[in-house]
Amino acid sequence: MATPNLQFKTNYEVSSKIEPFYKGGKVQISKDEKHIFCCCGSRVSVLEISTGKVIHSIEHDDQEDITSFALSCDDDVLVTASRALMLKQWDWKEVRCTRSWKAIHTVPVASMTFDSTSTLLATGGCDGTIKLWDVVKQYCTHNLKGSSGVVHLVEFHPDSDRLQLFSSSLDCGIRVWDLRSSRCVCVLQSHYSPVTSLSFSSDGDTVISSGRDKICTVWDLKTRKAKRTVPVYEAVEGVVLLPENKDFSQIGVKSKELHFITAGSKGILRVWEASTAHCVYTQTLTSTLPASEGDDEEDNTLRITYLLHLSTSSRLATVTAEHNIVLYQLPELTTQQQFVGYNDEVLDVKFLGKGDSHIVVATNSCQLKVFELLTNSCQILYGHTDIVLSLDVFKKGALFASCAKDRSVRVWHMDSDSRQVRCVAQGSSHTNAVGSITCSRLKASYIVSGSQDCTVKVWDLPADLLTAGADVHQITARITEKAHDKDVNSVAISPNDKLLASGSQDRTAKLWSLAGEGNLGLVGVFRGHRRGVWAVCFSPVDQVLATSSADGTAKLWSLQDFSCLKTFEGHDASVLKLIFVSKGTQLLTSGSDGLVKLWTIKTNECVKTLDAHQEKVWGLHASRKDDRMVTGSADSNITVWVDVTEAELAEKQAKQEDQILKNQELSNLLHEKKYLKALGLAISLDQPHTVLTVIKAIRQGEDSRELLEKTVLKLRLDQKEALLRYCVIWNTNARNCLDAQSVLQVLLTHLPPEELLQYQGARAHLEGLIPYTERHMQRIGHLLRASMFLNFMWQKMRVAGAPSSMDQDEEMDTSPFAHNQPFFVIDKKGMSKESRDDDNDSDGEQDEDPNCSVEQEEDDDDKVSATKKAATTEVSAENGASTKTNGSQHSGSEESSEDEDEEEVEMEPMKTVKRLQASSAAQHQTVAI
């Protein structure tokens, strides 16, 4: 059976995966419109729009479900909230948690949003409160109370100067909060159900609200009154104001009046004119897209749950109840991309299209999904009315057939130019669910189906099947044969189109002749499996038939005498699918144990076991070139595998070993401080992070500036070019910007512009450095100003009210200062509360003079920790100790209020004092304010 020079397959590696990335909840698109952020249980998935791949998966350590998240407007910071009442701040590009703190809310956070400056974060809780957080200075700034029930919507006014926050809860009102006074200035009442979304006009004076009460309201924010109520006759989940001064005539916009788009329970987009409350455009459903039936809007699978506007590219994004994310191009509202967030169980999967560029997938749904493997963009095919159970593809890959529980079969065609798929034929005459289907091998002339009604039907396809026109051909069964005593699980047609094999739950497989015109002729029966037969498959080169069964075995049968030639045992559960590969010399089997096994038929040996999935692998198919295979499982994952030969495996293993040796050599060079060789080796590995490690090691040594300059300038031209490219990457991260700027200083200072411009992509690299460098300079400027203020405050501190028991050998700064200047009482020793009470609660501790000689051990006993100093301040306040500031009496610390709510937040001035206190304590360890 084996061809002498045939190369057997020995291994498969994962080429790509289509995994669940969205299971409901919030969806947000980054400002640069390159990534989609969405909830998927206990993690936030980051989907790259251009490739359709999940590039990051951000998950809490506690494995708790994420209840809400928010991405800052500058795309730098991601904050997530979990059911454990923890807020986490992430550097999402590095998948690294930078900060974690308690949410203060007593119940989970339901909604979150950032303001336009990316410094303020608002969290709305299920406890009816709203907290505002300064993510830069890292403290809570506001605690807004007054909402009733879950705060499911929080939105900042786009004009940051107005300092306004809008929120909505179960009371159906829209609360407007003034953040200067922390008060609710008004409640906009119009809706009779929860408000689902807000959309602001470009001037910020108008906002449109939508609700599930089937109305949209246009509000004038100057008068804080409703200008217009627009009945939209569907529960609206999202509303978007159309930009002004753009041509949207293709969607019915004929005037310069305010227009907006709504999306909701009907699953379509509609355009409304605000001034007249008229619908000027309704999205047209495609021929394969069923309209919503009746008034049961909650059961409509096309229901839209989110509507987002991508202003830069002039697109709209919708999220459906079936977890699909669709991108539409304005103004035509044509579908541009579609991503499937969750597939449910995968029941069958097949390669499709020219060059097997697509896969068609049958999931636990009545829709078919066609994925483009390059971008993961998906077409959803509507037609069947119940769960699709099986698929098969004709030889050329443009036509495929499907069958479903709705007792029907359908034939679909993919256009070679547009790659769009449409239904071209359908038939229904089975009396029960159709569980298997197969296509003719030589040409697209007929299909055969097997059903739970125990029959097998042969359907002829019309000659004009692919003629132009949208009409779907109605086909009828030419042959109907009662084939088995129980469900027909699988059918297969031989490579010459003359034989048909069927496998049944009655533990047998049968061979039929297709030569007769009137009926099927039974040729023979294959008996030997102890349980039902799940799959049958003809060899492409030999006169043998392969079967797989629920008894955990696969068998090879002779078509001559119907005897069992070989039995393949290895699966721990049912063998669900099997296919021939390597020109019929090897078998691939998949089972309920989640494993895929590769068998060599001649030796009856399992040469590779792939731990492919966690659950049953229902889908298994090989590409026409036999270089790839695809698997689909009940765990909702679809995996594309690529064939890897022994030579490629050996080459890959050699590369891995070489990588390990180079890493060891690099470590030795760094240890020996041979930085030039280490840097050259790191650049040869083409790993920016490894090169950065060498740069950090150079900058940590003595005379780091001169050493870095000497090392970098000795590099070759191509190495300097690579180093410039890496600097662009490092400069995007604040943690690595100093290293990047140090290298850039060497390159820009010592290399002439003519040489720099010779580097490949030098202009683009230098342009990419500018915006991040400006941002780093602004951040450093803020830090410098803050440190100057702190230094100023420290220099103005003077010792006053020193106790009489002060040691005579300690000196005190007695330089004069104005009487109206504020002074700070310095406590000299860390006394107990009783001793301080005896001394009239005098908080006095003397500054240490660096020039005086004091016994070190005594100083260590006298020094007060930062915690004790804080306690000293509180005790002083309780006993009425006060200091004189600018001629008026003030308490030495804030008085504590027993009636104050424990959840009330601290105001910014007190936080500032505490930060100054901590900084002063760190520098001088003897000062307590």
Short mmCIF file of N, CA, C and O in Angstrom, two decimals, residues 594-636:
data_model
loop_
_atom_site.label_atom_id
_atom_site.label_comp_id
_atom_site.label_asym_id
_atom_site.label_seq_id
_atom_site.Cartn_x
_atom_site.Cartn_y
_atom_site.Cartn_z
N GLY A 594 -10.44 13.88 23.41
CA GLY A 594 -9.79 15.13 23.04
C GLY A 594 -8.48 14.95 22.32
O GLY A 594 -7.78 15.93 22.04
N LEU A 595 -8.12 13.72 21.98
CA LEU A 595 -6.83 13.45 21.35
C LEU A 595 -7.00 13.24 19.84
O LEU A 595 -8.04 12.77 19.37
N VAL A 596 -5.95 13.58 19.11
CA VAL A 596 -5.84 13.26 17.69
C VAL A 596 -4.60 12.38 17.53
O VAL A 596 -3.51 12.73 18.00
N LYS A 597 -4.78 11.22 16.89
CA LYS A 597 -3.67 10.27 16.75
C LYS A 597 -3.34 10.08 15.27
O LYS A 597 -4.23 10.02 14.42
N LEU A 598 -2.04 9.99 15.01
CA LEU A 598 -1.52 9.73 13.67
C LEU A 598 -1.00 8.30 13.62
O LEU A 598 -0.13 7.92 14.39
N TRP A 599 -1.57 7.50 12.68
CA TRP A 599 -1.23 6.09 12.57
C TRP A 599 -0.56 5.81 11.22
O TRP A 599 -0.98 6.34 10.20
N THR A 600 0.46 4.97 11.25
CA THR A 600 1.04 4.43 10.01
C THR A 600 0.42 3.07 9.76
O THR A 600 0.54 2.15 10.59
N ILE A 601 -0.27 2.93 8.62
CA ILE A 601 -1.08 1.75 8.37
C ILE A 601 -0.22 0.49 8.23
O ILE A 601 -0.56 -0.58 8.75
N LYS A 602 0.91 0.59 7.56
CA LYS A 602 1.74 -0.59 7.30
C LYS A 602 2.23 -1.24 8.58
O LYS A 602 2.22 -2.47 8.74
N THR A 603 2.65 -0.41 9.55
CA THR A 603 3.19 -0.94 10.80
C THR A 603 2.15 -1.01 11.91
O THR A 603 2.47 -1.50 13.00
N ASN A 604 0.96 -0.50 11.62
CA ASN A 604 -0.11 -0.50 12.62
C ASN A 604 0.32 0.24 13.90
O ASN A 604 -0.04 -0.13 15.00
N GLU A 605 1.10 1.30 13.72
CA GLU A 605 1.72 1.99 14.84
C GLU A 605 1.21 3.44 14.93
O GLU A 605 1.06 4.12 13.91
N CYS A 606 0.98 3.88 16.15
CA CYS A 606 0.64 5.29 16.39
C CYS A 606 1.95 6.07 16.52
O CYS A 606 2.71 5.88 17.49
N VAL A 607 2.24 6.92 15.55
CA VAL A 607 3.53 7.63 15.53
C VAL A 607 3.46 8.97 16.24
O VAL A 607 4.50 9.53 16.59
N LYS A 608 2.24 9.50 16.47
CA LYS A 608 2.13 10.78 17.15
C LYS A 608 0.75 10.92 17.76
O LYS A 608 -0.25 10.57 17.14
N THR A 609 0.72 11.39 18.98
CA THR A 609 -0.54 11.71 19.66
C THR A 609 -0.56 13.20 19.96
O THR A 609 0.34 13.72 20.63
N LEU A 610 -1.54 13.89 19.44
CA LEU A 610 -1.67 15.34 19.62
C LEU A 610 -2.72 15.61 20.69
O LEU A 610 -3.88 15.20 20.55
N ASP A 611 -2.29 16.27 21.74
CA ASP A 611 -3.23 16.67 22.79
C ASP A 611 -3.93 17.93 22.32
O ASP A 611 -3.61 19.05 22.70
N ALA A 612 -4.90 17.73 21.45
CA ALA A 612 -5.45 18.84 20.69
C ALA A 612 -6.44 19.68 21.48
O ALA A 612 -6.40 20.91 21.47
N HIS A 613 -7.34 19.03 22.19
CA HIS A 613 -8.44 19.74 22.82
C HIS A 613 -8.76 19.14 24.18
O HIS A 613 -8.26 18.07 24.53
N GLN A 614 -9.63 19.82 24.91
CA GLN A 614 -10.03 19.37 26.23
C GLN A 614 -11.26 18.48 26.19
O GLN A 614 -11.55 17.78 27.15
N GLU A 615 -12.01 18.53 25.10
CA GLU A 615 -13.24 17.76 24.99
C GLU A 615 -13.30 17.04 23.65
O GLU A 615 -12.32 16.98 22.92
N LYS A 616 -14.47 16.51 23.32
CA LYS A 616 -14.65 15.71 22.11
C LYS A 616 -14.21 16.46 20.86
O LYS A 616 -14.59 17.61 20.67
N VAL A 617 -13.45 15.79 20.02
CA VAL A 617 -13.02 16.37 18.75
C VAL A 617 -13.96 15.83 17.66
O VAL A 617 -13.77 14.73 17.14
N TRP A 618 -14.97 16.64 17.33
CA TRP A 618 -15.96 16.24 16.33
C TRP A 618 -15.48 16.53 14.90
O TRP A 618 -15.83 15.82 13.97
N GLY A 619 -14.72 17.60 14.74
CA GLY A 619 -14.30 18.02 13.40
C GLY A 619 -12.87 17.61 13.10
O GLY A 619 -11.97 17.85 13.91
N LEU A 620 -12.65 17.00 11.93
CA LEU A 620 -11.31 16.60 11.51
C LEU A 620 -11.28 16.59 9.99
O LEU A 620 -12.07 15.90 9.36
N HIS A 621 -10.36 17.38 9.40
CA HIS A 621 -10.30 17.46 7.94
C HIS A 621 -8.89 17.83 7.51
O HIS A 621 -8.20 18.59 8.20
N ALA A 622 -8.44 17.28 6.39
CA ALA A 622 -7.12 17.57 5.83
C ALA A 622 -7.27 18.44 4.60
O ALA A 622 -8.26 18.33 3.85
N SER A 623 -6.30 19.32 4.37
CA SER A 623 -6.33 20.18 3.19
C SER A 623 -6.08 19.35 1.93
O SER A 623 -5.58 18.22 2.00
N ARG A 624 -6.41 19.92 0.77
CA ARG A 624 -6.25 19.18 -0.47
C ARG A 624 -4.80 18.91 -0.80
O ARG A 624 -4.46 17.91 -1.43
N LYS A 625 -3.90 19.79 -0.36
CA LYS A 625 -2.47 19.56 -0.56
C LYS A 625 -1.88 18.62 0.49
O LYS A 625 -0.70 18.28 0.43
N ASP A 626 -2.70 18.26 1.47
CA ASP A 626 -2.30 17.30 2.49
C ASP A 626 -1.17 17.84 3.39
O ASP A 626 -0.44 17.07 4.00
N ASP A 627 -1.03 19.16 3.45
CA ASP A 627 0.02 19.73 4.28
C ASP A 627 -0.51 20.34 5.57
O ASP A 627 0.26 20.74 6.43
N ARG A 628 -1.83 20.41 5.69
CA ARG A 628 -2.45 20.96 6.89
C ARG A 628 -3.67 20.13 7.27
O ARG A 628 -4.23 19.41 6.45
N MET A 629 -4.07 20.27 8.51
CA MET A 629 -5.34 19.71 8.93
C MET A 629 -5.99 20.68 9.90
O MET A 629 -5.32 21.55 10.48
N VAL A 630 -7.29 20.53 10.08
CA VAL A 630 -8.03 21.39 10.98
C VAL A 630 -8.89 20.52 11.89
O VAL A 630 -9.43 19.50 11.45
N THR A 631 -8.95 20.89 13.15
CA THR A 631 -9.76 20.16 14.13
C THR A 631 -10.71 21.12 14.82
O THR A 631 -10.39 22.29 15.04
N GLY A 632 -11.89 20.62 15.16
CA GLY A 632 -12.87 21.39 15.90
C GLY A 632 -13.44 20.56 17.02
O GLY A 632 -13.67 19.35 16.87
N SER A 633 -13.66 21.19 18.17
CA SER A 633 -13.98 20.42 19.37
C SER A 633 -15.19 20.99 20.09
O SER A 633 -15.61 22.13 19.86
N ALA A 634 -15.69 20.18 21.01
CA ALA A 634 -16.79 20.63 21.86
C ALA A 634 -16.34 21.68 22.86
O ALA A 634 -17.17 22.29 23.53
N ASP A 635 -15.02 21.94 22.97
CA ASP A 635 -14.53 23.00 23.85
C ASP A 635 -14.53 24.36 23.16
O ASP A 635 -13.93 25.31 23.65
N SER A 636 -15.17 24.45 21.99
CA SER A 636 -15.36 25.70 21.23
C SER A 636 -14.11 26.17 20.51
O SER A 636 -14.12 27.26 19.94
#
